[in-house]
XYZ file of C-alpha atoms in Angstrom:
775
model
C -123.636 27.937 55.537
C -120.739 30.083 56.632
C -117.428 28.948 56.834
C -114.781 30.528 59.323
C -111.005 30.900 58.730
C -108.637 30.331 61.340
C -105.328 32.678 61.214
C -102.002 30.646 60.609
C -99.248 31.289 63.198
C -95.476 31.787 61.831
C -93.320 28.941 62.174
C -90.290 29.382 64.426
C -87.882 28.444 61.291
C -89.184 31.313 59.244
C -88.400 33.853 62.077
C -84.934 32.364 62.394
C -84.422 33.024 58.821
C -85.513 36.652 59.011
C -83.176 37.293 61.937
C -80.120 35.641 60.343
C -80.633 37.679 57.139
C -80.888 40.917 59.253
C -77.547 39.823 61.263
C -75.926 39.462 57.719
C -76.827 42.671 56.410
C -75.497 44.138 59.309
C -72.116 42.387 59.065
C -71.890 43.414 55.363
C -72.376 47.266 56.343
C -69.511 46.878 58.746
C -67.143 45.254 56.494
C -68.010 47.974 53.831
C -67.059 50.639 56.169
C -63.997 48.840 57.390
C -62.815 48.284 53.605
C -63.321 51.874 53.083
C -60.824 52.648 55.723
C -58.638 49.972 54.924
C -58.589 50.392 51.188
C -56.176 53.384 51.024
C -53.475 51.779 53.301
C -53.541 48.489 50.894
C -52.786 50.495 47.943
C -49.967 52.285 49.747
C -48.647 48.944 50.844
C -49.046 47.539 47.176
C -47.050 50.368 45.747
C -44.367 49.679 48.329
C -43.760 46.088 47.347
C -43.854 46.895 43.557
C -46.007 45.731 40.567
C -47.240 42.156 39.968
C -44.882 40.272 37.461
C -46.916 39.237 34.460
C -44.244 36.827 33.054
C -40.674 35.907 32.908
C -38.870 35.674 29.636
C -35.150 34.606 28.308
C -34.605 36.022 24.533
C -31.335 35.718 22.537
C -30.729 32.206 23.829
C -29.991 29.862 21.231
C -27.843 27.121 22.587
C -29.748 26.338 25.871
C -33.537 25.943 26.038
C -35.642 28.493 27.864
C -36.921 25.431 29.805
C -33.622 24.797 31.381
C -33.762 28.337 33.129
C -37.613 28.430 34.197
C -37.202 26.151 37.147
C -34.153 27.932 38.526
C -35.877 31.611 38.573
C -36.708 33.208 41.768
C -38.819 35.846 39.888
C -42.080 34.159 39.087
C -45.321 35.178 37.375
C -47.960 36.603 39.757
C -45.660 37.433 42.403
C -44.588 40.834 43.340
C -41.531 42.601 41.284
C -38.416 41.813 43.577
C -35.328 43.531 42.214
C -33.029 40.938 44.282
C -34.830 38.176 42.863
C -33.865 39.319 39.198
C -30.099 39.938 40.196
C -30.281 36.295 41.531
C -31.486 35.168 38.285
C -29.024 36.792 36.302
C -26.406 34.855 38.370
C -28.024 31.851 37.788
C -28.246 32.249 34.216
C -24.418 33.134 33.948
C -23.747 30.048 35.988
C -25.836 27.431 33.777
C -23.940 29.127 30.576
C -20.539 28.512 32.393
C -21.328 25.157 33.151
C -22.055 24.410 29.538
C -18.686 25.846 28.432
C -19.830 29.509 27.593
C -18.243 31.666 30.430
C -18.145 34.835 28.485
C -21.880 35.111 28.055
C -23.836 38.452 29.286
C -27.027 38.550 30.645
C -29.013 42.105 30.603
C -32.447 42.405 32.555
C -34.930 44.701 31.863
C -38.594 45.419 33.041
C -41.314 46.178 30.763
C -44.090 47.995 32.196
C -47.942 46.997 30.992
C -50.939 49.264 31.208
C -52.708 47.060 34.084
C -50.151 47.802 36.572
C -48.136 44.707 36.067
C -44.572 43.982 34.302
C -42.637 41.619 32.195
C -39.209 40.538 33.109
C -37.135 39.957 30.266
C -33.623 38.579 30.290
C -31.630 39.271 27.313
C -28.624 36.935 26.785
C -25.835 37.362 24.248
C -24.318 33.924 24.495
C -20.895 34.589 22.722
C -18.584 31.562 21.705
C -17.641 28.566 23.948
C -14.644 29.289 26.243
C -11.683 27.225 26.525
C -9.841 25.305 29.426
C -7.185 27.851 30.434
C -5.400 25.200 32.882
C -5.727 21.767 34.314
C -4.079 21.091 37.690
C -3.700 18.123 39.569
C -3.176 17.845 43.417
C -1.736 14.880 45.291
C -0.160 13.078 42.314
C 3.211 11.897 43.404
C 3.759 9.026 41.194
C 2.439 9.983 38.156
C 3.098 13.388 36.489
C 0.393 16.027 35.644
C 1.621 16.112 32.101
C 0.901 12.386 31.563
C -2.587 12.528 33.308
C -3.292 15.587 30.940
C -2.373 13.212 28.274
C -4.587 10.420 29.499
C -7.683 13.423 29.286
C -9.685 14.089 26.192
C -10.174 17.628 27.439
C -6.946 19.683 26.689
C -5.675 22.891 27.153
C -6.094 26.098 25.221
C -2.721 26.727 23.202
C -1.616 27.951 19.618
C -3.294 25.000 18.120
C -6.895 25.832 19.605
C -7.699 27.078 16.043
C -7.644 23.521 14.922
C -9.355 21.603 17.895
C -12.476 21.830 19.886
C -11.160 19.552 22.809
C -9.959 22.719 24.761
C -13.669 23.881 25.148
C -14.945 23.056 28.662
C -17.546 20.637 28.462
C -19.004 18.890 31.903
C -19.824 15.602 30.138
C -16.364 15.270 28.651
C -14.868 16.326 31.955
C -16.854 13.573 33.558
C -15.502 11.014 31.324
C -11.880 12.233 31.780
C -12.084 11.446 35.377
C -13.151 7.991 34.730
C -10.195 7.556 32.083
C -7.976 8.745 34.914
C -9.415 6.252 37.272
C -8.953 3.623 34.703
C -5.520 4.512 34.177
C -4.313 4.210 37.731
C -6.095 1.027 38.053
C -4.415 -0.313 34.934
C -0.938 0.615 36.379
C -1.203 -1.090 39.722
C -2.758 1.785 42.032
C -5.535 -0.333 43.097
C -6.318 2.017 46.033
C -6.611 5.261 44.045
C -9.419 7.516 44.245
C -10.399 10.993 42.965
C -11.022 13.188 46.022
C -12.118 16.162 44.347
C -12.949 18.069 41.075
C -13.069 21.591 41.125
C -13.910 23.847 37.966
C -13.484 27.884 38.204
C -14.061 30.432 35.468
C -11.384 32.987 35.478
C -12.653 35.945 33.960
C -9.266 37.919 33.807
C -7.764 34.884 31.913
C -10.972 34.389 29.649
C -11.045 30.617 30.634
C -11.821 27.862 33.102
C -9.323 26.321 35.440
C -9.870 22.711 36.377
C -8.401 21.376 39.570
C -8.293 17.399 40.100
C -7.361 16.151 43.570
C -6.216 12.607 43.618
C -5.132 10.158 46.199
C -2.938 7.503 44.399
C -1.964 5.104 47.149
C 0.852 2.221 46.487
C 1.587 0.662 43.275
C 0.840 -3.099 43.573
C 2.164 -6.255 41.631
C 0.331 -9.608 41.245
C 1.087 -12.096 43.815
C -0.157 -15.788 43.420
C -2.754 -16.356 40.905
C -5.202 -19.477 41.372
C -8.804 -20.331 40.307
C -11.100 -22.005 43.244
C -13.974 -23.887 41.471
C -16.551 -24.276 43.811
C -19.000 -25.962 41.275
C -18.923 -29.596 40.509
C -17.564 -30.581 37.118
C -15.442 -27.559 36.649
C -11.932 -28.397 35.645
C -9.642 -25.688 36.804
C -7.025 -26.235 34.481
C -9.109 -26.130 31.545
C -10.534 -22.926 32.381
C -7.498 -21.061 33.580
C -6.277 -20.721 29.806
C -8.453 -17.489 29.945
C -6.351 -15.601 32.754
C -4.535 -12.398 31.654
C -2.939 -12.059 34.923
C 0.301 -13.287 35.758
C 2.472 -13.514 38.799
C 5.153 -10.699 39.145
C 3.221 -8.311 36.592
C 2.040 -4.909 37.560
C -1.511 -5.317 38.865
C -3.919 -4.328 35.802
C -7.460 -3.869 36.716
C -8.717 -4.231 32.967
C -6.528 -7.493 32.735
C -8.666 -8.787 35.801
C -11.875 -7.645 34.078
C -10.880 -9.425 31.030
C -9.861 -12.750 32.993
C -13.238 -12.674 34.365
C -14.904 -12.552 31.143
C -12.763 -15.203 29.667
C -13.438 -17.632 32.479
C -17.076 -16.937 32.552
C -17.342 -17.912 28.804
C -15.147 -20.945 29.443
C -17.171 -22.180 32.379
C -20.143 -21.595 30.355
C -18.759 -23.741 27.563
C -18.563 -26.823 29.946
C -22.071 -26.629 30.756
C -22.624 -24.143 33.553
C -24.421 -21.150 32.343
C -25.510 -19.797 35.610
C -21.647 -19.839 36.848
C -20.449 -16.629 38.318
C -16.767 -15.531 38.437
C -15.759 -13.450 41.070
C -11.877 -12.125 41.469
C -11.009 -12.075 45.295
C -7.642 -9.874 45.880
C -5.465 -10.119 48.940
C -3.424 -7.172 49.474
C -0.171 -7.518 51.088
C 0.917 -4.056 51.960
C 4.668 -5.395 53.153
C 5.284 -6.710 49.660
C 3.121 -4.243 47.864
C 1.484 -7.677 45.972
C -2.177 -8.614 45.532
C -2.984 -12.236 45.241
C -5.699 -13.077 43.019
C -8.198 -15.866 43.368
C -10.981 -16.316 40.616
C -13.734 -17.935 42.718
C -16.207 -19.846 40.407
C -19.452 -20.489 42.038
C -23.100 -20.505 41.254
C -25.138 -17.614 40.763
C -29.078 -17.330 41.181
C -30.723 -19.036 38.390
C -32.243 -15.970 36.866
C -33.522 -15.893 32.825
C -33.831 -13.233 30.766
C -37.365 -12.766 30.091
C -36.930 -9.943 27.401
C -34.437 -7.433 25.799
C -35.684 -3.958 25.353
C -33.834 -1.776 22.587
C -34.830 1.813 22.965
C -33.890 5.247 21.528
C -32.279 3.746 18.365
C -33.924 6.113 15.908
C -31.479 4.886 13.006
C -29.619 2.012 14.098
C -31.476 -1.188 13.163
C -32.468 -3.493 16.508
C -30.745 -6.501 15.376
C -27.284 -4.480 14.937
C -27.439 -3.962 18.642
C -29.063 -7.439 19.779
C -25.957 -9.128 18.072
C -23.509 -7.876 20.256
C -25.034 -9.773 23.026
C -23.814 -13.200 23.755
C -27.097 -13.873 25.260
C -30.290 -13.819 24.222
C -34.101 -14.019 25.569
C -34.676 -16.998 27.457
C -31.048 -17.470 28.372
C -29.447 -17.519 31.713
C -28.593 -14.092 32.640
C -25.029 -13.123 33.479
C -23.975 -9.843 34.354
C -20.204 -10.283 33.218
C -21.611 -11.071 29.666
C -24.094 -7.999 29.859
C -21.203 -6.027 30.813
C -19.087 -6.938 27.656
C -22.127 -6.476 25.596
C -22.177 -2.825 26.923
C -18.594 -2.145 26.105
C -18.865 -3.684 22.555
C -21.773 -1.415 21.930
C -19.915 1.790 23.322
C -16.721 0.596 21.165
C -18.901 0.608 18.019
C -19.017 4.024 17.633
C -22.532 4.491 16.452
C -23.806 6.098 19.810
C -23.424 9.097 21.710
C -24.435 6.929 24.898
C -25.079 3.585 25.917
C -26.873 2.413 29.124
C -27.810 -1.132 29.948
C -30.250 -1.556 32.906
C -32.273 -4.217 34.570
C -35.934 -4.413 36.036
C -37.884 -7.280 37.254
C -39.669 -9.730 35.205
C -43.046 -11.444 35.278
C -41.832 -13.784 38.368
C -38.833 -13.666 40.820
C -36.470 -15.962 38.518
C -37.285 -13.665 35.322
C -35.274 -10.194 34.459
C -35.811 -7.636 31.830
C -33.020 -5.896 30.286
C -33.330 -2.621 28.977
C -30.870 -0.981 26.438
C -31.066 2.586 26.006
C -29.016 4.218 23.150
C -28.630 7.477 21.477
C -27.645 7.578 17.862
C -24.984 9.794 16.667
C -23.596 10.823 13.124
C -21.431 8.234 11.572
C -20.653 9.549 8.195
C -17.736 11.696 7.126
C -16.749 13.628 4.165
C -13.144 14.687 4.051
C -10.545 16.210 1.999
C -6.899 15.727 2.679
C -3.648 16.388 1.533
C 0.200 15.532 2.154
C 3.669 15.342 0.766
C 5.962 12.558 1.028
C 9.574 12.235 -0.258
C 8.500 9.055 -2.394
C 5.021 10.441 -3.582
C 5.479 14.136 -3.516
C 2.540 15.925 -3.022
C -1.115 14.108 -3.020
C -4.592 15.082 -2.159
C -7.561 12.808 -1.451
C -11.199 13.246 -1.229
C -13.280 10.534 0.697
C -16.686 9.637 1.852
C -16.884 7.275 4.730
C -20.185 5.699 6.459
C -19.302 3.424 9.286
C -22.936 2.591 10.016
C -24.198 2.532 6.387
C -28.164 2.514 6.408
C -27.983 1.857 10.182
C -27.081 -1.842 9.365
C -23.647 -1.562 10.810
C -21.764 -1.845 7.762
C -18.577 0.284 6.644
C -18.453 1.886 3.412
C -15.540 4.096 2.083
C -15.050 5.762 -1.380
C -12.084 7.809 -1.998
C -9.972 9.314 -5.012
C -6.279 10.243 -4.804
C -4.424 12.959 -6.919
C -0.922 13.494 -6.632
C 2.456 14.283 -8.569
C 3.515 10.695 -8.975
C 0.437 8.687 -7.768
C -3.140 8.837 -8.397
C -6.367 6.588 -8.165
C -9.633 5.618 -6.800
C -10.592 2.901 -4.196
C -13.807 1.382 -2.803
C -14.280 -0.652 0.165
C -17.339 -2.264 1.887
C -17.407 -4.532 5.017
C -20.073 -6.474 6.726
C -18.984 -6.992 10.269
C -21.553 -9.906 10.989
C -21.536 -11.943 7.647
C -24.671 -14.519 7.412
C -25.299 -13.587 11.211
C -22.087 -14.853 12.635
C -19.435 -12.819 14.192
C -16.904 -12.899 11.127
C -16.516 -10.117 8.724
C -16.706 -10.112 4.963
C -15.701 -7.317 2.628
C -15.026 -6.302 -0.781
C -12.196 -3.887 -1.875
C -12.140 -2.142 -5.348
C -8.997 -0.218 -6.766
C -7.498 1.259 -9.761
C -4.028 3.013 -8.787
C -1.335 4.475 -10.911
C 2.265 5.033 -9.825
C 5.135 6.725 -11.385
C 8.358 4.787 -10.502
C 10.628 6.496 -12.929
C 12.483 8.177 -10.122
C 13.751 4.713 -8.912
C 12.955 2.035 -11.820
C 12.429 3.808 -14.898
C 8.624 2.630 -15.310
C 4.999 3.470 -14.663
C 2.741 0.960 -13.185
C -1.350 0.874 -13.316
C -2.958 -1.604 -11.299
C -6.615 -2.356 -11.286
C -8.521 -4.890 -9.518
C -10.278 -5.989 -6.495
C -9.993 -8.314 -3.187
C -12.568 -10.152 -1.175
C -12.158 -10.752 2.365
C -13.587 -13.197 5.187
C -12.317 -12.294 8.796
C -12.686 -15.089 11.444
C -12.109 -13.690 15.042
C -10.960 -16.554 17.252
C -10.108 -14.467 20.197
C -10.357 -11.116 21.171
C -6.573 -10.726 20.218
C -6.173 -13.364 17.347
C -8.115 -13.130 14.016
C -7.812 -14.885 10.662
C -8.472 -13.496 7.634
C -8.952 -15.177 4.141
C -8.480 -13.464 0.955
C -8.834 -13.630 -2.658
C -7.357 -11.036 -5.094
C -7.540 -10.489 -8.807
C -5.933 -7.535 -10.507
C -4.535 -6.466 -13.595
C -0.819 -4.479 -13.880
C 0.169 -2.426 -16.730
C 3.838 -1.772 -17.137
C 4.586 1.152 -19.451
C 8.234 2.679 -19.849
C 7.738 6.618 -20.760
C 9.802 7.676 -24.201
C 9.186 11.394 -24.002
C 11.862 13.888 -24.264
C 12.311 14.636 -20.720
C 12.009 10.955 -19.793
C 13.797 8.957 -22.752
C 13.957 5.616 -20.816
C 13.165 3.397 -23.994
C 14.690 5.129 -26.759
C 17.194 2.629 -27.541
C 14.399 0.379 -28.575
C 12.394 2.931 -30.026
C 14.497 6.039 -30.982
C 12.716 9.678 -30.875
C 13.737 13.167 -31.947
C 16.033 14.881 -29.746
C 18.613 12.218 -29.097
C 22.162 13.540 -29.995
C 24.315 11.520 -32.264
C 27.766 11.457 -30.802
C 29.714 10.103 -33.585
C 27.936 11.941 -36.264
C 27.349 8.902 -38.331
C 23.609 9.027 -38.324
C 23.679 5.855 -36.250
C 22.567 5.901 -32.546
C 24.549 3.460 -30.487
C 23.197 1.797 -27.287
C 25.965 3.422 -25.449
C 24.735 7.027 -26.748
C 21.109 6.364 -26.206
C 21.567 5.057 -22.490
C 23.703 8.071 -21.615
C 20.469 9.820 -20.903
C 18.692 7.173 -18.800
C 17.406 3.865 -20.223
C 15.328 1.211 -18.478
C 16.548 -2.166 -17.687
C 15.971 -5.030 -20.411
C 14.320 -6.810 -17.769
C 11.784 -3.998 -17.057
C 11.137 -3.858 -20.819
C 10.428 -7.278 -20.999
C 7.727 -6.864 -18.382
C 5.930 -4.035 -20.575
C 2.436 -4.682 -21.230
C -0.402 -6.131 -19.179
C -0.349 -9.154 -16.759
C -3.202 -10.608 -14.767
C -2.554 -12.196 -11.297
C -5.001 -14.403 -9.367
C -4.089 -15.232 -5.766
C -5.647 -16.448 -2.499
C -4.013 -15.973 0.719
C -4.337 -15.879 4.543
C -3.542 -13.214 7.221
C -2.833 -14.127 10.686
C -3.048 -11.144 13.024
C -2.152 -11.079 16.636
C -2.858 -7.770 18.535
C -2.750 -7.055 22.318
C -1.672 -3.412 21.737
C -3.219 -0.754 24.565
C -3.935 1.643 21.794
C -4.113 1.539 17.999
C -3.452 5.102 17.638
C -0.563 5.605 20.112
C 0.498 2.438 21.559
C 2.703 2.419 24.470
C 2.512 -1.388 25.597
C 1.783 -4.423 23.763
C 2.696 -6.850 20.781
C 1.418 -6.820 17.116
C 2.195 -9.223 14.709
C 0.970 -10.296 11.268
C 1.686 -13.270 9.068
C 0.672 -13.258 5.406
C 0.825 -16.210 2.986
C -0.401 -15.738 -0.667
C -0.583 -18.390 -3.486
C -0.746 -17.121 -6.806
C -1.588 -19.365 -9.951
C -5.516 -19.673 -9.727
C -5.366 -18.474 -13.396
C -3.678 -15.627 -14.658
C 0.103 -15.029 -15.538
C 1.918 -14.991 -12.238
C 2.683 -18.140 -10.412
C 4.287 -18.124 -7.220
C 3.946 -18.669 -3.349
C 4.659 -15.784 -0.866
C 4.924 -15.260 2.752
C 5.532 -12.104 4.819
C 5.619 -11.156 8.525
C 5.822 -8.236 10.680
C 6.126 -7.859 14.440
C 6.489 -5.080 16.816
C 6.644 -4.985 20.559
C 5.874 -1.859 22.469
C 7.152 -1.281 26.110
C 6.912 1.839 28.024
C 10.626 2.188 29.444
C 9.841 5.248 31.567
C 6.934 7.537 31.975
C 5.896 8.679 28.516
C 9.267 7.137 27.165
C 8.550 4.141 24.758
C 10.661 1.570 23.220
C 9.734 -0.078 19.979
C 11.328 -3.411 18.620
C 10.236 -4.544 15.048
C 11.364 -7.500 13.114
C 10.032 -8.211 9.459
C 10.803 -10.380 6.610
C 9.415 -12.242 3.562
C 10.334 -14.819 1.022
C 8.676 -15.354 -2.533
C 9.132 -18.508 -4.627
C 8.410 -18.985 -8.135
C 6.280 -22.098 -9.132
C 7.234 -23.320 -12.556
C 8.515 -21.270 -15.572
C 6.646 -18.070 -16.475
C 7.941 -18.386 -20.002
C 10.781 -16.204 -19.289
C 14.498 -17.245 -20.002
C 16.482 -17.408 -16.666
C 14.077 -17.305 -14.115
C 10.642 -18.399 -12.715
C 9.411 -15.118 -11.344
C 8.365 -11.827 -13.120
C 9.969 -9.085 -12.352
C 7.078 -7.092 -11.040
C 6.339 -9.928 -8.725
C 9.631 -9.343 -6.573
C 9.904 -7.534 -3.394
C 11.029 -3.753 -3.663
C 12.457 -2.306 -0.582
C 13.822 1.132 0.556
C 12.988 3.049 3.784
C 10.334 0.913 4.900
C 12.899 -1.808 5.753
C 15.991 0.524 6.373
C 15.613 4.374 6.961
C 18.311 6.173 5.135
C 17.836 4.559 1.775
C 15.561 5.704 -0.972
C 12.649 3.827 -2.361
C 13.718 0.796 -4.146
C 16.931 1.918 -3.064
C 18.110 -1.861 -1.768
C 18.543 -4.935 -3.332
C 19.605 -6.514 -6.905
C 20.334 -4.051 -9.666
C 20.826 -4.342 -13.297
C 24.424 -3.178 -13.850
C 24.603 -3.526 -17.712
C 23.189 -0.235 -18.418
C 24.710 3.290 -17.641
C 21.541 3.894 -15.522
C 22.352 1.152 -12.826
C 21.358 3.175 -9.724
C 17.922 3.762 -11.381
C 17.266 0.209 -12.363
C 16.100 -1.751 -9.265
C 15.229 -5.483 -10.088
C 13.901 -6.487 -6.951
C 14.601 -9.592 -4.815
C 12.787 -12.714 -3.480
C 14.130 -12.480 0.139
C 14.284 -9.707 2.394
C 14.545 -9.550 6.584
C 15.336 -6.586 9.089
C 15.077 -5.365 12.291
C 14.570 -2.084 14.102
C 15.107 -0.491 17.480
C 13.301 2.820 18.122
C 12.748 4.978 21.247
C 10.147 7.840 21.465
C 10.113 10.463 23.915
C 8.602 13.691 24.612
C 10.462 16.854 23.822
C 11.025 18.228 27.108
C 10.907 22.038 26.121
C 7.914 21.999 24.506
C 4.026 21.555 25.973
C 2.643 18.093 25.582
C -0.328 19.487 24.237
C 1.590 20.498 21.096
C 1.572 16.642 20.003
C 5.464 16.945 19.390
C 7.746 14.044 20.385
C 11.241 12.840 19.504
C 12.742 9.619 18.483
C 16.012 7.826 18.102
C 16.297 4.594 15.814
C 18.897 2.046 14.458
C 17.843 -0.200 11.595
C 19.247 -3.110 9.772
C 18.155 -5.443 6.988
C 18.876 -6.642 3.478
C 17.073 -7.554 0.108
C 18.588 -10.084 -2.306
C 17.748 -13.314 -4.509
C 16.789 -11.825 -7.912
C 14.868 -14.645 -9.615
C 13.911 -13.193 -12.734
C 14.886 -13.561 -16.442
C 18.457 -12.552 -17.572
C 18.401 -13.429 -21.062
C 16.245 -11.980 -23.551
C 14.838 -12.879 -27.031
C 13.667 -10.130 -29.230
C 14.021 -7.236 -26.868
C 16.799 -5.111 -28.089
C 18.963 -8.509 -28.108
C 21.338 -9.662 -25.397
C 21.147 -10.232 -21.679
C 21.578 -8.446 -18.555
C 24.345 -8.486 -15.671
C 22.754 -8.454 -11.974
C 24.686 -7.296 -9.045
C 22.999 -9.511 -6.251
C 24.333 -8.742 -2.804
C 22.818 -10.168 0.459
C 25.394 -7.702 2.331
C 23.579 -6.139 5.510
C 22.518 -2.426 5.165
C 22.328 -0.486 8.529
C 21.590 3.100 9.519
C 20.812 5.042 12.683
C 18.934 8.428 13.006
C 16.486 10.617 14.607
C 13.097 11.679 14.105
C 10.325 14.304 14.883
C 6.664 12.884 15.206
C 3.942 15.490 15.308
C 0.312 14.174 16.105
C -0.789 17.418 14.701
C -4.670 18.489 14.082
C -4.069 18.175 10.395
C -2.815 14.649 10.753
C 0.306 12.630 11.616
C 3.364 13.975 10.408
C 7.028 12.491 10.639
C 10.303 13.736 9.830
C 13.309 11.204 9.821
C 17.099 11.869 9.271
C 19.058 8.724 8.834
C 22.807 8.108 8.388
C 23.642 4.759 6.403
C 26.133 3.029 8.327
C 26.717 0.183 5.672
C 25.501 -0.319 2.268
C 26.405 -2.075 -1.099
C 28.726 0.189 -2.792
C 28.456 -1.379 -6.023
C 31.115 -2.575 -8.513
C 33.734 -0.899 -10.869
C 33.265 -0.763 -14.595
C 35.709 -1.082 -17.099
C 36.493 2.712 -16.977
C 36.913 2.504 -13.074
C 33.622 4.134 -12.252
C 31.543 2.466 -9.363
C 28.058 1.203 -10.358
C 25.089 -0.605 -9.189
C 25.281 0.527 -5.690
C 22.328 1.064 -3.209
C 20.538 4.829 -3.400
C 20.590 6.531 -0.085
C 18.242 9.242 1.038
C 19.113 10.882 4.206
C 16.114 12.813 4.909
C 12.555 11.579 4.619
C 9.138 13.518 5.280
C 5.781 11.689 5.321
C 2.521 13.545 6.404
C -1.114 14.283 5.756
C -3.471 16.782 6.537
C -7.190 16.798 6.789
C -9.437 19.952 6.379
């Protein structure tokens, strides 16, 4: 059987494929020919544009990370090299360094050729030292002087003291903080319309420093008009809550006082059972009288609860140290005023470089999450300090201090002192939140030696400790309970150069005036002799006392106060065991008021009284001599240490035998002012003062048995001592230094002895120097 095969026909699709393939081959041939013609022109164009950048590198930079520059560069990898872009990058690097306070930085660009026709662009940096602030200028300040505004700032101008300080180095963050300090200063002093118009910082390459120009618009100074409370919540007693108002009618408008009033009123309203209350200050300006009438409106805030408080960024400080500064907790009603107060408290601790509190929505509309972002900073310090005073001579100190011990917010200090006439060691520990409550507890341990032979012919070593418990009732008022237990050891030197006890215990070297081999009391007292009262106090005594300290403080600054009031009253009861039995009360109050710009007036009063409780076993008095008050320049300047008060006039050394008194009081008026000729940045100020006070009432023994026999005669005068003088105060980088020169106007002159010599008078000291240093 034959088979036949029918030939197949080509499909149209196959034919189309063949046609397309032929067409593509033709196109390829055309492109190849075109490329051969164009390639030389491309090579010529590439050569004209320059090589391709392989990478951009910064070297020599240690203070600023390379990442800070990369986003700013115009020269970039895989882009053609461009000299204009490199020059722009050099300028940008210099600008970044200038903004960081290194205006003298140098940048040198170079191009490194690579084998593949590409290049590396390298910027070599010489960073140099930080550049100082040459000048701080103010524009528009008609009411407040530029020198005063510069004093408000933390940034200072470069001067002769720049070797000891770093605040004259340009720091953008510090400048931003300074602008806020200036703003708060104006608002605190009545300039409610104040604003900062501009802040311009330029670098002067010829002067080698920055020039900062701050333009301000002061506006008018306002005083407080009427002050009222508008309670718009039921059950709120306006009279009960208005006790927290810190603003008073007629006073200069103070934004800080308004803010503090809002905080106090918010807390008072919350105590009345209104956790969602909102206190809002409303001020009505009256330009004609330049007054602002204040109304504190109390109204209901949205009912929002704190769902969660997140603490972030604290690598060292414990969470609870941060959380305990909040008066609010998770689940409590949200109150922005109390959150702001917590932020200020955290900033004031000094544990953090920055503190920022923000909010974000919670899981529902009535919930909010509070985020606390902090950044820890160093809180420990090792210091070596030294100084000199006319009372203690040269003295040095080495101390180690930690204000945030182990991240627990505890204060620890260990210090040792060594000086000409004093030395010792002391340890202090304070827990600011004892048992989880806002009260401080601490302990102080000490051992101190002091040489009093220049004034009272004895040496004293005191060793013991104190327990403290502080209860802050308000931001201004605190009560501290104390218990102290210490031992005092009184010794009288009896050396050849200090023969103050040779009447009782003769030593070689004492001259026998009569040549009869017997040294009389008159002979041995001729070269200085301690009082029988001091001899009777020789040995060791133990004092056990409990006391209370009442402290009230409204000062605007603890370091350099200009306005405010400070008062401290201490009461002590000794007799809980030990050898001393007495009740003692002392007080010290100071009022500061700025009389004119940068001229501060200070009024001070102080006083104290001690009363013996029962016989201490000494004939003729209830108090031991070492329990008396000893006064000098701390009461009235112009007098030596222990230079005021009762004295033993039965010895030839009466001027050096102070016995102390039971009652003292005194007052002082002082005016501090800048020295016009000198720049403010030097920290030098002048002062004039007038002091008056007295110490009297010796209540110790006068008759002694078994101590060289006999009795003592006491010159006890309540005469008012007074003096006037001038001072130079220097807030130096090495520490505060003060020079006082005083002239005594009135004093106790003493009495005439049998030979017509005046004995027993006060000891004056016209010049007094106190100071310290830290290096």
